[in-house]
Amino acid sequence: MATTAPATGAREGSTDTPGAPMTHRQIMEALSGLLLGMFVAILSSTIVSNALPQIISDLGGGQSAYTWVVTAALLSMTATTPLWGKLADLFSKKLLVQIALIIYVAGSVVAGLSQNTGMLIACRVVQGIGVGGLTALSQIILAAMIAPRERGRYSGYLGAVFAVATVGGPLLGGVITDTDWLGWRWCFYVGVPFAIIALLVLQKTLKLPVVKREVKVDWAGAFFISAAVSLLLVWVTFAGDKYDWMSWQTAVMVGGSIVLGAIFVLVESKAAEPIIPLRLFRNRTIALASTASLFVGVAMFAGTVFFSQYFQLARNESPTMSGVLTIPMIGGLFVSSTVSGMIITKTGRWKAWLVSGGALAAGGLGLLGTIRYDTAYWHIAIFMAVLGLGLGMMMQNLVLCTQNQVAPADLGAASSVVTFFRSLGGAIGVSALGAVMAHRVTDYVKDGLAELGPKAAAAMGQGGGGGIPDMDKLPAPIRTVMESAYGHGVGDVFLYSAPFALLAFLVTLFIKEVALKSNTVKADDEQAVKA
């Protein structure tokens, strides 16, 4: 193809002559390993979703462990994303993305050997660190090579990879779990070959000159933001279960998280190379895009995490079929992310997509809030497609409009800030919604058993223990109660998620549209972001 895209300039743009434009073929060669790495990152998050009920059952965990297997990876991903972004502004992006892949491989191999939920959660933390690097650096390297106006097209490719990995992960995880001679442990091993191939391809195709300058990494900032987020998530997970929402534990944890957050802001205001430059938030677009990403994260991860429980526990589907049945949501995400990326590249306009995406995501979640265990599947399929269309329009384009506002020196930090808030929203959302679901399911089970009579309650008590139930081993009346409880509980989770998507929609209304640049930001414009 003769299509060309401007390079980003002498420092990061070209594989040959500094400042020379890269052809479409050169860009795709350079992105091939990056897209594969992105595929591995998303695969690691989604491949376990349909296997989790079986994993938690085998390892003897309950709903809290189920939630934390997901949250642990999101937490470490969230906490380290700004650090990866800042390191990308200081060190070789190629080396960093390779390090992230190695960390991911190490975490995956050990996760497959887990003997209990505690060990698995610890390994998921390691995986999350690697995935945080891969997701943040993919956006940053893309922006380093391609001008904003052309970036919509290639961001669409990232969105397409996201969609394929999101639909392929649950399907692959389900097949692996249902295959007797493999088992769920291979859900962690299967991504390793992809990661190794990505390492080799990146070594050959990704050529970004390294800018050598004195650097000082803000380790204090990284520590305090990690501590603040971690403490908040621990509180959200256990409040209402281990202790009351209004208790001294709540006061200590929430107060401690606020104090740690305040210390983080103080540290960042004085750091020579802050992990999150506070001046970025003086730019209205960046501040609003970060806020919208926080709310989008809740909606996105609610959709991917709780569907597996719905289809397996409320509708008694196999892990494989659970993946197949979520295809409408992924299809919507795939179509909207690729189509919006192509049209944005042609027109340079992006705000209409953000606003429409927010409205569709809120509507989709609201509709999903009406589902029960016996809701007709074609209704659910339409609701999922609407949610997928909305998410696909928002995720990549929030990063895109942010990157359009900053100078090259802040590209990594600004890109990772948006990703950070999206991951933070997902981590808090999964923790809080997981806790809410556990309580709602318990209440619905009690109500259902009360209707069946004392004998049913006594039988359920003997086989209880708070774990994920094996529906096939339950008597028919009790099984119906459990399926109804999980169907209603997941519906409640989607209903509680809808207001967050609505908030994301409202925030995007206030983002001022600035047409995407057809060339990259000059170094002379570096002060523009401070305005």
Coordinates of C-alpha atoms in Angstrom, one line a residue:
M1 CA 0.0 0.0 0.0
A2 CA 1.1 3.5 -0.7
T3 CA -0.5 5.0 2.3
T4 CA 1.9 6.8 4.6
A5 CA 1.7 8.1 8.1
P6 CA 4.0 10.8 9.4
A7 CA 6.6 9.8 11.9
T8 CA 6.9 11.4 15.3
G9 CA 10.1 13.0 14.6
A10 CA 13.8 12.5 15.1
R11 CA 13.7 10.8 18.5
E12 CA 11.0 8.1 18.3
G13 CA 9.4 8.0 14.9
S14 CA 11.4 6.2 12.3
T15 CA 13.1 2.9 11.8
D16 CA 15.6 4.4 9.4
T17 CA 16.1 8.1 8.8
P18 CA 15.0 10.3 11.7
G19 CA 12.0 12.3 10.8
A20 CA 11.2 10.2 7.7
P21 CA 7.6 9.1 7.2
M22 CA 6.9 5.4 7.7
T23 CA 4.8 3.5 5.2
H24 CA 1.8 1.5 6.2
R25 CA 3.8 -1.7 5.8
Q26 CA 6.6 -0.5 8.0
I27 CA 4.1 0.6 10.7
M28 CA 2.3 -2.8 10.6
E29 CA 5.7 -4.7 10.8
A30 CA 6.7 -2.6 13.8
L31 CA 3.3 -3.1 15.4
S32 CA 3.1 -6.8 14.8
G33 CA 5.0 -7.8 17.9
L34 CA 3.2 -5.1 19.9
L35 CA -0.2 -6.3 18.9
L36 CA 0.8 -9.8 19.8
G37 CA 1.9 -8.6 23.2
M38 CA -1.4 -6.8 23.6
F39 CA -3.2 -10.0 22.7
V40 CA -1.3 -11.9 25.4
A41 CA -2.1 -9.2 28.0
I42 CA -5.9 -9.2 27.3
L43 CA -5.9 -13.0 26.9
S44 CA -4.5 -13.4 30.4
S45 CA -7.3 -11.4 31.8
T46 CA -10.1 -13.1 29.9
I47 CA -9.0 -16.7 29.6
V48 CA -9.7 -17.4 33.3
S49 CA -13.1 -15.9 33.3
N50 CA -15.1 -19.0 32.3
A51 CA -12.7 -21.3 34.2
L52 CA -12.9 -19.4 37.5
P53 CA -16.0 -21.2 38.9
Q54 CA -14.1 -24.5 38.4
I55 CA -10.8 -23.1 39.6
I56 CA -12.3 -21.7 42.8
S57 CA -14.2 -24.9 43.5
D58 CA -11.1 -27.1 43.1
L59 CA -9.0 -24.8 45.3
G60 CA -11.7 -24.6 48.0
G61 CA -12.4 -20.8 47.7
G62 CA -15.6 -18.8 48.0
Q63 CA -17.0 -15.7 46.4
S64 CA -14.4 -13.5 48.0
A65 CA -11.6 -15.5 46.5
Y66 CA -13.4 -15.5 43.2
T67 CA -13.4 -11.7 43.2
W68 CA -9.8 -11.4 44.4
V69 CA -8.4 -13.6 41.7
V70 CA -9.7 -10.9 39.3
T71 CA -9.1 -7.9 41.5
A72 CA -5.4 -8.9 42.3
A73 CA -4.4 -8.7 38.7
L74 CA -6.4 -5.4 38.2
L75 CA -4.8 -3.9 41.4
S76 CA -1.2 -4.6 40.4
M77 CA -2.0 -3.5 36.8
T78 CA -3.6 -0.3 38.1
A79 CA -0.8 0.5 40.6
T80 CA 2.0 0.0 38.1
T81 CA 0.5 1.5 34.9
P82 CA 1.6 5.1 35.8
L83 CA 5.1 3.8 36.6
W84 CA 5.4 2.0 33.3
G85 CA 4.2 5.1 31.6
K86 CA 6.8 7.3 33.3
L87 CA 9.6 4.8 32.6
A88 CA 8.6 4.9 28.9
D89 CA 9.4 8.6 28.9
L90 CA 12.8 7.9 30.4
F91 CA 14.1 4.5 29.1
S92 CA 13.9 2.3 26.0
K93 CA 10.2 1.5 25.2
K94 CA 11.3 -1.6 23.4
L95 CA 13.2 -2.9 26.4
L96 CA 10.4 -2.1 28.8
V97 CA 7.8 -4.0 26.8
Q98 CA 10.1 -7.0 26.6
I99 CA 10.6 -6.8 30.4
A100 CA 6.8 -6.7 30.8
L101 CA 6.4 -9.8 28.7
I102 CA 9.0 -11.7 30.8
I103 CA 7.2 -10.7 34.1
Y104 CA 3.9 -11.9 32.6
V105 CA 5.5 -15.3 31.6
A106 CA 7.0 -15.8 35.1
G107 CA 3.7 -15.0 36.8
S108 CA 1.7 -17.3 34.4
V109 CA 3.9 -20.3 34.8
V110 CA 3.8 -20.2 38.6
A111 CA 0.0 -19.5 38.6
G112 CA -0.5 -22.8 36.8
L113 CA 1.1 -24.5 39.7
S114 CA -1.1 -23.0 42.4
Q115 CA -2.2 -25.2 45.2
N116 CA -4.6 -22.8 47.0
T117 CA -6.4 -19.5 46.3
G118 CA -3.8 -17.5 48.2
M119 CA -0.9 -18.7 45.9
L120 CA -3.1 -18.1 42.8
I121 CA -3.9 -14.5 43.9
A122 CA -0.2 -13.8 44.6
C123 CA 0.7 -15.0 41.1
R124 CA -2.1 -12.9 39.6
V125 CA -0.4 -9.9 41.2
V126 CA 2.8 -10.7 39.3
Q127 CA 0.8 -11.2 36.1
G128 CA -0.9 -7.9 36.6
I129 CA 2.4 -6.1 36.8
G130 CA 3.4 -7.5 33.4
V131 CA 0.0 -6.8 31.8
G132 CA 0.0 -3.2 33.1
G133 CA 3.3 -2.7 31.2
L134 CA 1.9 -4.3 28.0
T135 CA -1.3 -2.3 28.0
A136 CA 0.3 1.0 28.8
L137 CA 3.3 0.6 26.5
S138 CA 1.2 -0.5 23.5
Q139 CA -0.6 2.8 23.5
I140 CA 2.6 4.8 24.1
I141 CA 4.6 3.1 21.4
L142 CA 1.7 3.5 19.0
A143 CA 1.6 7.2 19.7
A144 CA 5.4 7.5 19.4
M145 CA 5.3 6.2 15.8
I146 CA 2.1 7.6 14.4
A147 CA 0.6 11.1 14.2
P148 CA -2.7 11.7 16.0
R149 CA -4.7 12.1 12.7
E150 CA -3.5 8.7 11.5
R151 CA -3.6 7.1 15.0
G152 CA -7.3 6.5 14.9
R153 CA -6.9 3.9 12.2
Y154 CA -4.2 2.0 14.1
S155 CA -6.0 2.4 17.4
G156 CA -8.8 0.6 15.7
Y157 CA -6.4 -2.3 15.2
L158 CA -5.6 -2.3 18.9
G159 CA -9.3 -2.3 19.6
A160 CA -9.8 -5.2 17.2
V161 CA -7.0 -7.2 18.9
F162 CA -8.7 -6.4 22.2
A163 CA -12.0 -7.8 20.9
V164 CA -10.5 -11.0 19.5
A165 CA -8.6 -11.7 22.7
T166 CA -11.6 -10.9 24.7
V167 CA -13.8 -13.3 22.8
G168 CA -11.1 -15.8 22.2
G169 CA -10.0 -15.9 25.8
P170 CA -13.2 -17.1 27.4
L171 CA -13.7 -19.6 24.5
L172 CA -10.2 -20.9 24.8
G173 CA -10.4 -21.0 28.6
G174 CA -13.7 -22.9 28.4
V175 CA -12.4 -25.5 26.0
I176 CA -9.3 -26.0 28.1
T177 CA -11.3 -26.4 31.3
D178 CA -13.7 -28.8 29.6
T179 CA -10.9 -30.9 28.2
D180 CA -10.0 -33.7 30.7
W181 CA -6.4 -34.2 29.6
L182 CA -5.7 -30.4 29.9
G183 CA -7.6 -28.9 32.8
W184 CA -7.8 -25.3 34.1
R185 CA -4.1 -25.0 34.9
W186 CA -3.4 -24.8 31.2
C187 CA -5.3 -21.6 31.1
F188 CA -2.2 -20.0 32.6
Y189 CA 0.3 -21.9 30.5
V190 CA -1.3 -21.3 27.1
G191 CA -0.4 -17.6 26.9
V192 CA 3.3 -18.4 27.5
P193 CA 4.1 -19.4 23.8
F194 CA 2.4 -16.3 22.5
A195 CA 4.5 -14.2 24.9
I196 CA 7.7 -15.8 23.8
I197 CA 6.8 -15.3 20.1
A198 CA 5.9 -11.7 20.8
L199 CA 9.4 -11.2 22.4
L200 CA 11.1 -12.5 19.3
V201 CA 9.0 -10.5 16.9
L202 CA 9.5 -7.3 18.9
Q203 CA 13.2 -7.9 18.9
K204 CA 13.2 -8.1 15.1
T205 CA 10.6 -5.5 14.1
L206 CA 10.4 -2.8 16.7
K207 CA 13.1 -0.2 16.2
L208 CA 12.7 2.9 18.3
P209 CA 15.9 5.0 19.0
V210 CA 16.6 5.4 22.7
V211 CA 16.9 8.9 24.0
K212 CA 19.7 9.0 26.6
R213 CA 19.3 11.6 29.3
E214 CA 19.7 11.8 33.1
V215 CA 16.7 10.1 34.7
K216 CA 15.2 9.9 38.2
V217 CA 12.4 7.5 38.8
D218 CA 9.7 8.5 41.3
W219 CA 9.7 5.4 43.4
A220 CA 8.1 7.2 46.4
G221 CA 5.2 8.2 44.2
A222 CA 4.8 4.6 42.9
F223 CA 4.8 3.3 46.5
F224 CA 2.2 5.7 47.9
I225 CA -0.2 5.4 45.0
S226 CA 0.0 1.6 45.2
A227 CA -0.6 1.7 49.0
A228 CA -3.6 4.0 48.7
V229 CA -5.3 2.0 46.0
S230 CA -4.5 -1.3 47.7
L231 CA -5.9 -0.2 51.1
L232 CA -9.1 1.1 49.4
L233 CA -9.7 -2.2 47.6
V234 CA -9.1 -4.3 50.7
W235 CA -11.8 -2.1 52.5
V236 CA -14.3 -2.4 49.6
T237 CA -13.8 -6.2 49.4
F238 CA -14.4 -7.0 53.1
A239 CA -16.8 -4.3 54.2
G240 CA -20.2 -5.7 55.0
D241 CA -18.7 -9.2 55.4
K242 CA -15.8 -9.2 57.8
Y243 CA -17.0 -6.0 59.4
D244 CA -19.8 -3.5 59.1
W245 CA -19.7 -0.7 56.5
M246 CA -20.0 1.8 59.4
S247 CA -17.2 0.5 61.7
W248 CA -13.8 1.5 63.1
Q249 CA -12.2 -0.7 60.4
T250 CA -13.9 1.3 57.7
A251 CA -12.8 4.5 59.3
V252 CA -9.1 3.3 59.6
M253 CA -9.0 2.0 56.0
V254 CA -10.8 4.8 54.3
G255 CA -8.9 7.4 56.3
G256 CA -5.6 5.7 55.7
S257 CA -6.3 5.6 52.0
I258 CA -7.1 9.3 51.9
V259 CA -3.9 10.1 53.9
L260 CA -1.8 8.0 51.6
G261 CA -3.4 9.7 48.6
A262 CA -2.7 13.1 50.0
I263 CA 1.0 12.1 50.6
F264 CA 1.1 10.9 47.0
V265 CA -0.1 14.3 45.7
L266 CA 2.4 16.1 47.9
V267 CA 5.3 13.8 46.7
E268 CA 4.2 14.4 43.1
S269 CA 4.2 18.1 43.5
K270 CA 7.8 18.1 44.6
A271 CA 9.2 15.2 42.4
A272 CA 11.7 16.1 39.7
E273 CA 10.3 13.3 37.4
P274 CA 6.8 12.7 38.9
I275 CA 5.1 9.4 38.0
I276 CA 1.9 11.3 37.3
P277 CA 2.7 15.0 36.4
L278 CA -0.1 16.9 38.3
R279 CA 0.2 19.7 35.7
L280 CA -1.5 17.4 33.2
F281 CA -4.8 17.7 35.0
R282 CA -4.8 21.5 34.3
N283 CA -5.7 20.4 30.8
R284 CA -9.4 20.1 30.8
T285 CA -9.5 17.3 28.2
I286 CA -7.1 15.1 30.1
A287 CA -8.9 15.7 33.4
L288 CA -12.3 14.8 32.0
A289 CA -11.0 11.9 29.9
S290 CA -9.4 10.4 33.0
T291 CA -12.7 10.8 35.0
A292 CA -14.7 9.2 32.2
S293 CA -12.1 6.3 32.0
L294 CA -12.7 5.7 35.7
F295 CA -16.4 5.2 35.2
V296 CA -15.9 3.2 31.9
G297 CA -13.6 0.8 33.8
V298 CA -16.4 -0.2 36.1
A299 CA -18.7 -0.9 33.2
M300 CA -16.1 -2.8 31.1
F301 CA -14.9 -5.2 33.8
A302 CA -18.4 -5.8 35.2
G303 CA -19.3 -7.0 31.7
T304 CA -16.4 -9.4 31.4
V305 CA -16.1 -10.7 34.9
F306 CA -19.7 -11.6 35.9
F307 CA -21.1 -13.1 32.7
S308 CA -19.2 -16.3 33.4
Q309 CA -20.9 -16.7 36.7
Y310 CA -24.3 -15.9 35.1
F311 CA -24.1 -18.4 32.3
Q312 CA -22.5 -21.2 34.4
L313 CA -24.3 -20.8 37.7
A314 CA -27.6 -19.3 36.7
R315 CA -28.1 -21.1 33.3
N316 CA -25.9 -24.2 33.9
E317 CA -23.8 -23.8 30.7
S318 CA -20.4 -25.3 30.3
P319 CA -17.3 -23.0 30.4
T320 CA -17.0 -23.4 26.6
M321 CA -20.6 -22.3 26.0
S322 CA -20.2 -19.4 28.4
G323 CA -17.6 -18.0 26.1
V324 CA -19.7 -18.7 23.0
L325 CA -22.8 -17.0 24.5
T326 CA -20.8 -13.7 25.2
I327 CA -20.0 -13.3 21.5
P328 CA -22.7 -10.6 20.9
M329 CA -20.9 -8.2 23.4
I330 CA -17.5 -8.8 21.8
G331 CA -18.9 -8.5 18.3
G332 CA -20.3 -5.1 19.2
L333 CA -17.0 -4.0 20.7
F334 CA -15.1 -5.3 17.7
V335 CA -17.3 -3.5 15.2
S336 CA -17.5 -0.2 17.0
S337 CA -13.8 0.0 17.8
T338 CA -12.6 -0.7 14.2
V339 CA -15.3 1.3 12.4
S340 CA -14.9 4.3 14.7
G341 CA -11.1 4.2 14.4
M342 CA -11.4 4.3 10.6
I343 CA -13.9 7.1 10.4
I344 CA -12.0 9.2 13.0
T345 CA -8.9 8.9 10.9
K346 CA -10.8 10.2 7.8
T347 CA -12.6 13.0 9.6
G348 CA -10.3 13.9 12.6
R349 CA -13.5 14.1 14.7
W350 CA -14.0 11.9 17.7
K351 CA -16.4 13.5 20.3
A352 CA -19.6 12.1 18.8
W353 CA -18.2 8.6 19.2
L354 CA -17.4 9.2 22.8
V355 CA -20.9 10.6 23.6
S356 CA -22.7 7.9 21.7
G357 CA -20.6 5.2 23.4
G358 CA -21.4 6.5 26.8
A359 CA -25.1 6.5 26.0
L360 CA -25.0 3.0 24.6
A361 CA -22.9 1.6 27.5
A362 CA -25.3 3.0 30.1
G363 CA -28.3 1.7 28.1
G364 CA -26.8 -1.7 27.7
L365 CA -26.1 -2.1 31.4
G366 CA -29.5 -0.8 32.4
L367 CA -31.1 -3.4 30.1
L368 CA -28.8 -6.2 31.5
G369 CA -30.0 -5.2 35.0
T370 CA -33.4 -6.7 34.1
I371 CA -32.0 -10.2 33.4
R372 CA -32.9 -13.3 35.5
Y373 CA -31.9 -16.9 35.3
D374 CA -34.8 -17.7 32.8
T375 CA -34.6 -14.6 30.6
A376 CA -34.7 -15.5 26.9
Y377 CA -31.2 -15.6 25.5
W378 CA -32.0 -13.4 22.5
H379 CA -32.9 -10.6 24.8
I380 CA -29.6 -11.0 26.6
A381 CA -27.7 -11.1 23.3
I382 CA -29.2 -7.7 22.2
F383 CA -28.4 -6.2 25.6
M384 CA -24.8 -7.4 25.4
A385 CA -24.4 -6.1 21.9
V386 CA -25.5 -2.7 22.9
L387 CA -23.0 -2.7 25.8
G388 CA -20.2 -3.9 23.5
L389 CA -20.9 -1.1 21.0
G390 CA -20.7 1.5 23.7
L391 CA -17.5 0.2 25.2
G392 CA -15.8 -0.1 21.8
M393 CA -16.5 3.6 21.0
M394 CA -15.1 4.8 24.3
M395 CA -12.0 2.9 25.4
Q396 CA -9.5 3.7 22.7
N397 CA -10.9 7.1 21.9
L398 CA -10.5 8.4 25.4
V399 CA -6.8 7.6 25.1
L400 CA -6.7 9.1 21.6
C401 CA -8.2 12.5 22.6
T402 CA -5.7 12.6 25.5
Q403 CA -2.7 11.9 23.4
N404 CA -3.8 14.7 21.0
Q405 CA -3.3 17.2 23.8
V406 CA 0.2 16.6 25.1
A407 CA 3.8 17.1 24.0
P408 CA 6.1 14.2 23.1
A409 CA 7.9 14.3 26.5
D410 CA 4.6 13.7 28.3
L411 CA 3.1 11.1 25.9
G412 CA 3.9 8.1 28.1
A413 CA 2.6 9.7 31.4
A414 CA -0.6 11.1 29.8
S415 CA -1.4 7.8 28.0
S416 CA -0.9 5.8 31.2
V417 CA -2.9 8.2 33.3
V418 CA -6.1 7.4 31.3
T419 CA -5.3 3.6 31.4
F420 CA -4.6 3.9 35.1
F421 CA -8.0 5.4 35.8
R422 CA -9.8 2.8 33.7
S423 CA -8.0 0.0 35.6
L424 CA -8.7 1.7 38.9
G425 CA -12.4 1.9 38.1
G426 CA -12.3 -1.8 37.1
A427 CA -10.5 -2.8 40.2
I428 CA -12.8 -0.9 42.6
G429 CA -15.8 -1.9 40.6
V430 CA -15.0 -5.6 40.6
S431 CA -14.2 -5.6 44.3
A432 CA -17.4 -3.6 45.3
L433 CA -19.7 -5.4 42.9
G434 CA -18.3 -8.8 43.8
A435 CA -19.0 -8.0 47.5
V436 CA -22.5 -6.8 46.6
M437 CA -23.2 -9.9 44.5
A438 CA -22.1 -12.2 47.3
H439 CA -24.5 -10.5 49.7
R440 CA -27.4 -10.4 47.2
V441 CA -27.0 -14.0 46.3
T442 CA -27.0 -15.0 50.0
D443 CA -30.2 -13.0 50.6
Y444 CA -31.9 -14.5 47.5
V445 CA -30.9 -18.0 48.6
K446 CA -32.3 -17.5 52.1
D447 CA -35.6 -16.2 50.7
G448 CA -35.8 -19.1 48.2
L449 CA -35.1 -21.7 50.8
A450 CA -37.6 -20.2 53.2
E451 CA -40.3 -20.7 50.6
L452 CA -39.3 -24.4 50.2
G453 CA -39.5 -25.0 53.9
P454 CA -37.2 -25.9 56.9
K455 CA -36.1 -29.2 55.4
A456 CA -34.6 -27.5 52.3
A457 CA -32.8 -25.0 54.5
A458 CA -31.3 -27.7 56.7
A459 CA -30.2 -29.7 53.6
M460 CA -28.5 -26.7 52.1
G461 CA -26.8 -25.9 55.4
Q462 CA -25.2 -29.3 55.6
G463 CA -23.6 -28.8 52.1
G464 CA -22.9 -25.1 52.5
G465 CA -19.7 -23.4 53.5
G466 CA -19.9 -20.2 51.4
G467 CA -18.1 -21.7 48.4
I468 CA -19.1 -21.7 44.7
P469 CA -21.8 -24.4 44.4
D470 CA -21.7 -27.4 42.2
M471 CA -25.2 -27.2 40.6
D472 CA -25.1 -30.7 39.3
K473 CA -24.9 -32.1 42.8
L474 CA -28.0 -30.2 44.2
P475 CA -31.5 -31.6 44.3
A476 CA -33.8 -30.0 41.7
P477 CA -35.8 -27.6 43.9
I478 CA -32.6 -26.3 45.7
R479 CA -30.8 -26.0 42.3
T480 CA -33.6 -23.8 41.0
V481 CA -33.3 -21.6 44.1
M482 CA -29.5 -21.3 43.5
E483 CA -29.8 -20.6 39.8
S484 CA -32.5 -18.0 40.5
A485 CA -30.3 -16.4 43.2
Y486 CA -27.3 -16.1 40.9
G487 CA -29.3 -14.9 38.0
H488 CA -30.9 -12.2 40.1
G489 CA -27.6 -11.3 41.8
V490 CA -25.8 -10.8 38.5
G491 CA -28.7 -8.7 37.2
D492 CA -28.3 -6.5 40.3
V493 CA -24.6 -6.1 39.5
F494 CA -25.3 -4.8 36.0
L495 CA -28.0 -2.5 37.3
Y496 CA -25.6 -1.0 39.9
S497 CA -23.0 -0.6 37.1
A498 CA -25.3 1.4 34.9
P499 CA -25.1 4.7 36.8
F500 CA -21.3 4.7 36.4
A501 CA -21.6 4.4 32.6
L502 CA -24.2 7.2 32.7
L503 CA -21.7 9.3 34.6
A504 CA -19.1 8.6 31.9
F505 CA -21.6 9.7 29.3
L506 CA -22.3 13.0 31.2
V507 CA -18.5 13.7 31.6
T508 CA -17.9 13.2 27.8
L509 CA -20.4 15.9 27.1
F510 CA -18.1 18.5 28.7
I511 CA -15.0 17.4 26.8
K512 CA -14.1 20.0 24.2
E513 CA -13.4 18.5 20.8
V514 CA -10.1 19.4 19.2
A515 CA -9.6 18.0 15.8
L516 CA -6.8 15.4 15.6
K517 CA -3.5 16.8 14.3
S518 CA -2.3 15.6 11.0
N519 CA 1.3 15.9 12.2
T520 CA 2.7 15.3 15.6
V521 CA 3.3 17.8 18.4
K522 CA 6.5 19.7 18.1
A523 CA 8.9 20.0 21.0
D524 CA 8.3 23.7 20.9
D525 CA 4.6 23.1 21.8
E526 CA 5.6 21.3 25.0
Q527 CA 4.3 24.1 27.2
A528 CA 0.8 24.0 25.6
V529 CA -0.4 21.3 28.0
K530 CA 0.4 23.7 30.9
A531 CA -2.1 26.2 29.6

